[in-house]
Coordinates of C-alpha atoms in Angstrom, one line a residue:
M993 CA 152.3 -30.2 -103.4
P994 CA 150.0 -32.0 -99.8
R995 CA 146.6 -33.4 -100.9
K996 CA 143.8 -30.6 -100.8
R997 CA 140.9 -31.4 -98.1
E998 CA 138.3 -31.8 -100.3
G999 CA 135.4 -28.8 -99.1
S1000 CA 137.7 -26.8 -99.0
L1001 CA 138.4 -23.5 -100.6
D1002 CA 141.5 -24.7 -103.0
Y1003 CA 139.7 -27.5 -103.6
H1004 CA 136.9 -25.4 -104.4
W1005 CA 139.1 -23.4 -107.1
E1006 CA 141.3 -26.3 -108.5
S1007 CA 137.2 -27.7 -109.5
C1008 CA 136.7 -24.8 -110.7
L1009 CA 138.9 -23.8 -113.2
K1010 CA 139.9 -27.2 -115.1
G1011 CA 136.2 -25.8 -116.4
Y1012 CA 136.8 -22.5 -116.6
N1013 CA 136.8 -20.6 -120.3
Q1014 CA 137.8 -17.4 -119.0
V1015 CA 134.4 -16.2 -120.6
N1016 CA 132.6 -12.8 -118.1
K1017 CA 128.7 -14.3 -118.3
L1018 CA 127.3 -10.9 -116.9
H1019 CA 124.2 -12.2 -115.3
Q1020 CA 120.5 -10.1 -116.1
L1021 CA 119.4 -8.4 -113.4
S1022 CA 115.4 -7.3 -113.7
N1023 CA 115.8 -3.2 -112.7
S1024 CA 113.4 -1.7 -111.0
S1025 CA 111.2 1.2 -112.4
G1026 CA 109.7 2.8 -109.4
T1027 CA 113.0 4.4 -108.9
D1028 CA 112.5 8.3 -108.8
G1029 CA 115.6 8.8 -109.5
T1030 CA 116.0 10.8 -106.0
A1031 CA 119.3 9.2 -103.3
G1032 CA 117.1 8.6 -100.3
S1033 CA 115.6 6.1 -99.2
S1034 CA 113.3 4.5 -101.8
V1035 CA 116.3 3.3 -103.6
L1036 CA 116.4 1.2 -100.0
E1037 CA 113.1 -0.5 -101.1
M1038 CA 112.9 -4.1 -101.9
C1039 CA 114.2 -4.8 -105.6
P1040 CA 112.0 -6.4 -107.8
G1041 CA 113.3 -9.1 -109.5
Q1042 CA 116.4 -9.8 -107.9
T1043 CA 117.8 -12.2 -105.6
F1044 CA 119.7 -10.2 -103.5
Q1045 CA 118.7 -7.6 -101.2
V1046 CA 120.5 -4.6 -100.7
S1047 CA 117.8 -4.0 -97.5
L1048 CA 116.9 -6.9 -96.1
L1049 CA 120.9 -6.5 -96.3
L1050 CA 120.6 -3.6 -93.8
S1051 CA 118.0 -4.4 -91.9
H1052 CA 119.9 -8.0 -90.9
L1053 CA 122.7 -5.5 -90.2
H1054 CA 121.1 -3.5 -87.7
A1055 CA 119.6 -6.3 -85.6
A1056 CA 122.5 -7.6 -85.7
L1057 CA 123.7 -4.3 -83.5
G1058 CA 121.6 -4.5 -80.8
D1059 CA 121.3 -2.8 -78.0
T1060 CA 124.7 -3.2 -76.7
S1061 CA 128.5 -3.3 -77.8
D1062 CA 127.5 -7.0 -78.5
V1063 CA 126.4 -8.8 -82.2
L1064 CA 124.1 -10.8 -82.2
L1065 CA 124.5 -13.5 -84.1
Q1066 CA 121.3 -15.3 -85.7
P1067 CA 120.8 -11.6 -87.3
Y1068 CA 124.3 -11.8 -88.0
L1069 CA 124.6 -15.1 -89.6
S1070 CA 121.1 -14.3 -91.6
S1071 CA 123.5 -11.2 -93.3
W1072 CA 126.2 -13.8 -94.4
D1073 CA 122.9 -14.6 -96.0
E1074 CA 122.1 -12.0 -98.3
L1075 CA 125.8 -11.4 -98.8
V1076 CA 126.1 -14.4 -100.3
K1077 CA 123.4 -13.8 -102.5
F1078 CA 125.0 -10.4 -103.3
M1079 CA 128.3 -12.4 -104.3
D1080 CA 126.2 -15.4 -106.5
A1081 CA 125.5 -12.2 -108.5
L1082 CA 129.3 -11.2 -109.2
G1083 CA 129.6 -14.8 -111.4
P1084 CA 130.2 -18.4 -110.6
M1085 CA 134.3 -17.9 -110.0
V1086 CA 133.2 -15.4 -107.2
G1087 CA 130.6 -17.6 -106.8
L1088 CA 132.9 -20.1 -104.8
I1089 CA 134.1 -17.5 -102.1
S1090 CA 130.3 -17.7 -101.4
K1091 CA 131.0 -21.5 -101.2
E1092 CA 132.4 -21.5 -98.2
I1093 CA 131.2 -18.4 -96.6
E1094 CA 128.2 -20.9 -96.0
T1095 CA 130.4 -23.6 -95.3
K1096 CA 131.0 -21.3 -92.3
T1097 CA 128.0 -19.8 -91.4
S1098 CA 126.0 -23.7 -91.6
I1099 CA 129.4 -24.5 -88.4
I1100 CA 127.9 -22.2 -86.5
R1101 CA 124.4 -22.6 -87.1
Q1102 CA 125.1 -26.4 -85.7
L1103 CA 126.4 -25.9 -82.5
A1104 CA 124.3 -22.8 -82.2
L1105 CA 120.8 -26.0 -82.6
L1106 CA 123.0 -28.8 -80.5
A1107 CA 123.5 -26.0 -77.4
E1108 CA 119.5 -25.7 -78.1
E1109 CA 118.9 -28.8 -77.2
N1110 CA 121.3 -29.4 -74.6
P1111 CA 121.3 -26.4 -73.0
E1112 CA 122.5 -27.8 -69.5
A1113 CA 125.9 -28.3 -71.2
E1114 CA 125.9 -24.4 -71.5
L1115 CA 128.6 -23.0 -68.6
G1116 CA 129.2 -19.6 -66.8
P1117 CA 131.9 -17.6 -66.5
D1118 CA 131.9 -20.0 -63.6
G1119 CA 132.4 -22.9 -64.6
L1120 CA 129.0 -24.4 -63.7
P1121 CA 125.8 -24.3 -66.2
I1122 CA 124.6 -21.5 -67.3
N1123 CA 120.8 -23.2 -67.2
S1124 CA 121.0 -24.8 -63.6
V1125 CA 118.7 -23.5 -61.2
S1126 CA 117.3 -25.0 -57.2
T1127 CA 114.4 -23.5 -57.2
E1128 CA 110.7 -23.2 -59.2
A1129 CA 110.7 -19.9 -59.8
G1130 CA 114.7 -19.6 -60.8
K1131 CA 113.4 -22.3 -63.4
N1132 CA 110.6 -19.8 -64.1
N1133 CA 112.9 -16.9 -64.7
N1134 CA 115.3 -19.6 -66.2
M1135 CA 113.0 -20.6 -69.4
K1136 CA 111.8 -16.4 -69.7
S1137 CA 115.6 -15.6 -70.4
S1138 CA 116.3 -18.5 -72.4
Q1139 CA 116.4 -17.0 -75.9
H1140 CA 119.2 -14.9 -74.0
S1141 CA 121.2 -16.9 -72.2
S1142 CA 121.9 -19.1 -74.9
A1143 CA 125.7 -20.2 -76.0
Y1144 CA 125.3 -18.5 -78.9
H1145 CA 122.9 -15.8 -78.5
S1146 CA 125.5 -13.6 -78.9
V1147 CA 129.5 -12.8 -80.0
Q1148 CA 130.2 -12.4 -76.3
S1149 CA 128.1 -15.2 -75.0
M1150 CA 130.2 -17.4 -77.4
I1151 CA 133.5 -17.1 -77.0
L1152 CA 132.7 -17.1 -73.2
V1153 CA 131.2 -20.4 -73.0
E1154 CA 133.3 -21.2 -76.1
L1155 CA 136.6 -21.2 -74.3
N1156 CA 135.4 -21.8 -70.6
R1157 CA 134.2 -25.5 -72.2
G1158 CA 137.8 -25.7 -73.9
V1159 CA 136.5 -25.9 -77.8
V1160 CA 139.1 -22.8 -78.5
D1161 CA 142.2 -24.7 -79.0
F1162 CA 145.0 -21.6 -80.4
H1163 CA 147.6 -23.6 -81.8
H1164 CA 145.9 -26.5 -83.6
Q1165 CA 142.5 -26.1 -85.8
T1166 CA 139.1 -26.9 -85.2
D1167 CA 136.0 -26.7 -85.9
S1168 CA 134.8 -24.4 -83.2
G1169 CA 132.9 -21.1 -83.3
C1170 CA 134.9 -19.0 -82.5
R1171 CA 137.6 -19.6 -84.9
T1172 CA 134.9 -20.0 -87.4
L1173 CA 133.9 -16.3 -85.8
L1174 CA 137.3 -15.6 -86.7
R1175 CA 137.4 -16.3 -90.7
L1176 CA 134.0 -14.9 -91.5
H1177 CA 134.9 -11.9 -89.9
R1178 CA 138.2 -11.7 -92.3
A1179 CA 135.8 -11.8 -95.3
L1180 CA 134.2 -9.1 -93.7
L1181 CA 136.2 -6.6 -93.9
W1182 CA 136.4 -7.7 -97.4
L1183 CA 133.5 -7.0 -98.4
K1184 CA 133.3 -3.7 -96.6
L1185 CA 136.6 -2.8 -98.2
F1186 CA 135.2 -3.1 -101.9
L1187 CA 132.1 -1.9 -101.1
E1188 CA 133.3 1.0 -100.3
K1189 CA 135.2 1.6 -102.8
L1190 CA 132.7 1.3 -105.3
A1191 CA 130.9 3.8 -103.5
E1192 CA 133.5 6.5 -104.1
T1193 CA 133.1 9.3 -106.1
P1194 CA 136.1 11.2 -107.3
V1195 CA 135.8 14.7 -107.7
T1196 CA 138.3 14.5 -111.3
G1197 CA 139.0 11.4 -112.8
R1198 CA 137.5 8.1 -114.0
L1199 CA 135.7 5.9 -111.2
R1200 CA 137.4 2.5 -111.6
S1201 CA 136.4 -1.0 -112.3
P1202 CA 134.5 -3.3 -109.7
S1203 CA 137.6 -5.5 -111.2
E1204 CA 140.4 -3.6 -110.4
L1205 CA 138.2 -2.1 -106.8
C1206 CA 137.1 -6.1 -105.4
R1207 CA 141.4 -7.1 -106.1
E1208 CA 142.5 -4.1 -104.4
S1209 CA 140.4 -4.8 -102.2
Y1210 CA 141.1 -8.3 -102.0
Q1211 CA 145.3 -8.0 -101.2
Q1212 CA 144.9 -5.3 -98.8
T1213 CA 142.3 -8.7 -96.6
L1214 CA 141.6 -12.0 -97.2
A1215 CA 145.3 -12.6 -99.8
N1216 CA 147.0 -12.4 -96.1
H1217 CA 144.8 -15.3 -95.3
H1218 CA 144.9 -17.3 -98.0
T1219 CA 147.5 -20.0 -99.4
W1220 CA 149.2 -19.0 -103.4
F1221 CA 146.5 -21.2 -105.3
V1222 CA 144.1 -19.7 -103.8
R1223 CA 145.3 -16.0 -104.0
R1224 CA 145.8 -16.7 -108.2
A1225 CA 142.2 -18.2 -108.3
A1226 CA 141.3 -15.2 -107.3
E1227 CA 143.2 -13.0 -109.7
L1228 CA 141.0 -15.0 -112.5
A1229 CA 137.7 -14.7 -110.4
F1230 CA 138.2 -10.8 -110.1
I1231 CA 139.2 -10.0 -113.5
A1232 CA 135.6 -11.9 -114.6
L1233 CA 133.4 -9.0 -111.9
P1234 CA 131.0 -7.2 -114.1
E1235 CA 130.8 -4.1 -115.1
R1236 CA 130.1 -0.6 -112.5
G1237 CA 126.4 -0.4 -114.2
Y1238 CA 125.4 -4.0 -113.5
F1239 CA 125.4 -2.6 -109.8
F1240 CA 123.2 -0.3 -110.5
R1241 CA 120.8 -3.5 -111.4
L1242 CA 121.9 -4.5 -108.8
V1243 CA 120.5 -2.4 -105.9
C1244 CA 118.0 -0.4 -108.4
V1245 CA 119.4 2.9 -108.6
Q1246 CA 120.3 4.6 -111.7
N1247 CA 123.7 6.1 -111.1
Q1248 CA 127.1 6.5 -109.1
Q1249 CA 125.0 9.0 -107.0
E1250 CA 122.4 7.0 -105.5
L1251 CA 125.0 4.1 -105.9
S1252 CA 126.9 5.9 -104.0
T1253 CA 124.1 6.9 -101.3
V1254 CA 122.8 3.2 -101.0
L1255 CA 126.0 1.9 -100.1
T1256 CA 127.4 3.9 -97.2
K1257 CA 124.5 3.6 -95.6
V1258 CA 125.2 -0.2 -95.8
V1259 CA 129.6 -0.3 -95.4
R1260 CA 128.7 1.9 -91.9
A1261 CA 126.9 -1.0 -90.6
I1262 CA 128.8 -3.3 -91.5
G1263 CA 131.8 -0.9 -90.0
E1264 CA 129.8 -1.4 -86.9
V1265 CA 129.3 -5.2 -86.7
Y1266 CA 133.0 -5.1 -87.2
E1267 CA 134.3 -3.1 -84.9
R1268 CA 131.8 -5.1 -82.5
T1269 CA 133.6 -8.6 -83.3
Q1270 CA 137.2 -6.8 -83.9
R1271 CA 137.4 -5.9 -80.8
A1272 CA 135.7 -9.0 -79.2
L1273 CA 137.8 -11.4 -81.0
E1274 CA 141.3 -9.4 -79.9
D1275 CA 139.9 -8.8 -76.0
N1276 CA 140.2 -12.6 -76.6
N1277 CA 143.3 -12.8 -77.7
M1278 CA 142.2 -15.0 -80.9
L1279 CA 143.0 -12.5 -83.7
D1280 CA 145.4 -15.4 -85.5
L1281 CA 143.4 -18.8 -84.4
P1282 CA 144.5 -21.6 -86.8

């Protein structure tokens, strides 16, 4: 059996499972007493006592969309910061997935930082440095637009620059921003589908448990890209997921109707971010990067 790479999801799962006692210990989170029972904008206000804030998540997601068909990376990564808090709130086993997410967002942030420190290395579509100028006026214009010409300003700019630099390997595993983004992209689909299912309110029949919905969402998405060991560990993690009432408290709502209203807004925003990223990756044949 091949040795697991330290820091990988397999490694984290194995370490945690050694001490896991299969007891579902729900975190006690403060509920907002200010919710007025309506399913409007009031439920999207800051939720007192919570680490995860659905209002901040929505704000970051909307900011990531910008004014074009692109996705801005800084608010995109900020959205993941909030989603990591959401996953951490679901218990230590699900929190292991969030640790892997944090590793991925850190890679892109580090690449962006290096690009800012060495902007002359950023290449444009002609293979020349983006920031190369020949006149004083050009230098001034370049300074004004530097924040928008950064290699890691958006998904499309990152893809363009990394392709021109030749750092995207279509046959071998690398720590390129594009490959890292693909892993985040796959995880985003899992969370989107889970929240979408959690928001459903059937006309007849019972509300299915979050554990069942999360497991089903995982099987339809991330399971296709994980090893057998990780899939088995994920199944165990989802068994320990909190009951539906916990999610009411997590976003400061009182019932399923209000939860549905809030999560539908979140799912819609995640969906737009996902579709834009999907198109960018698909257009550059990056959906199967190793």
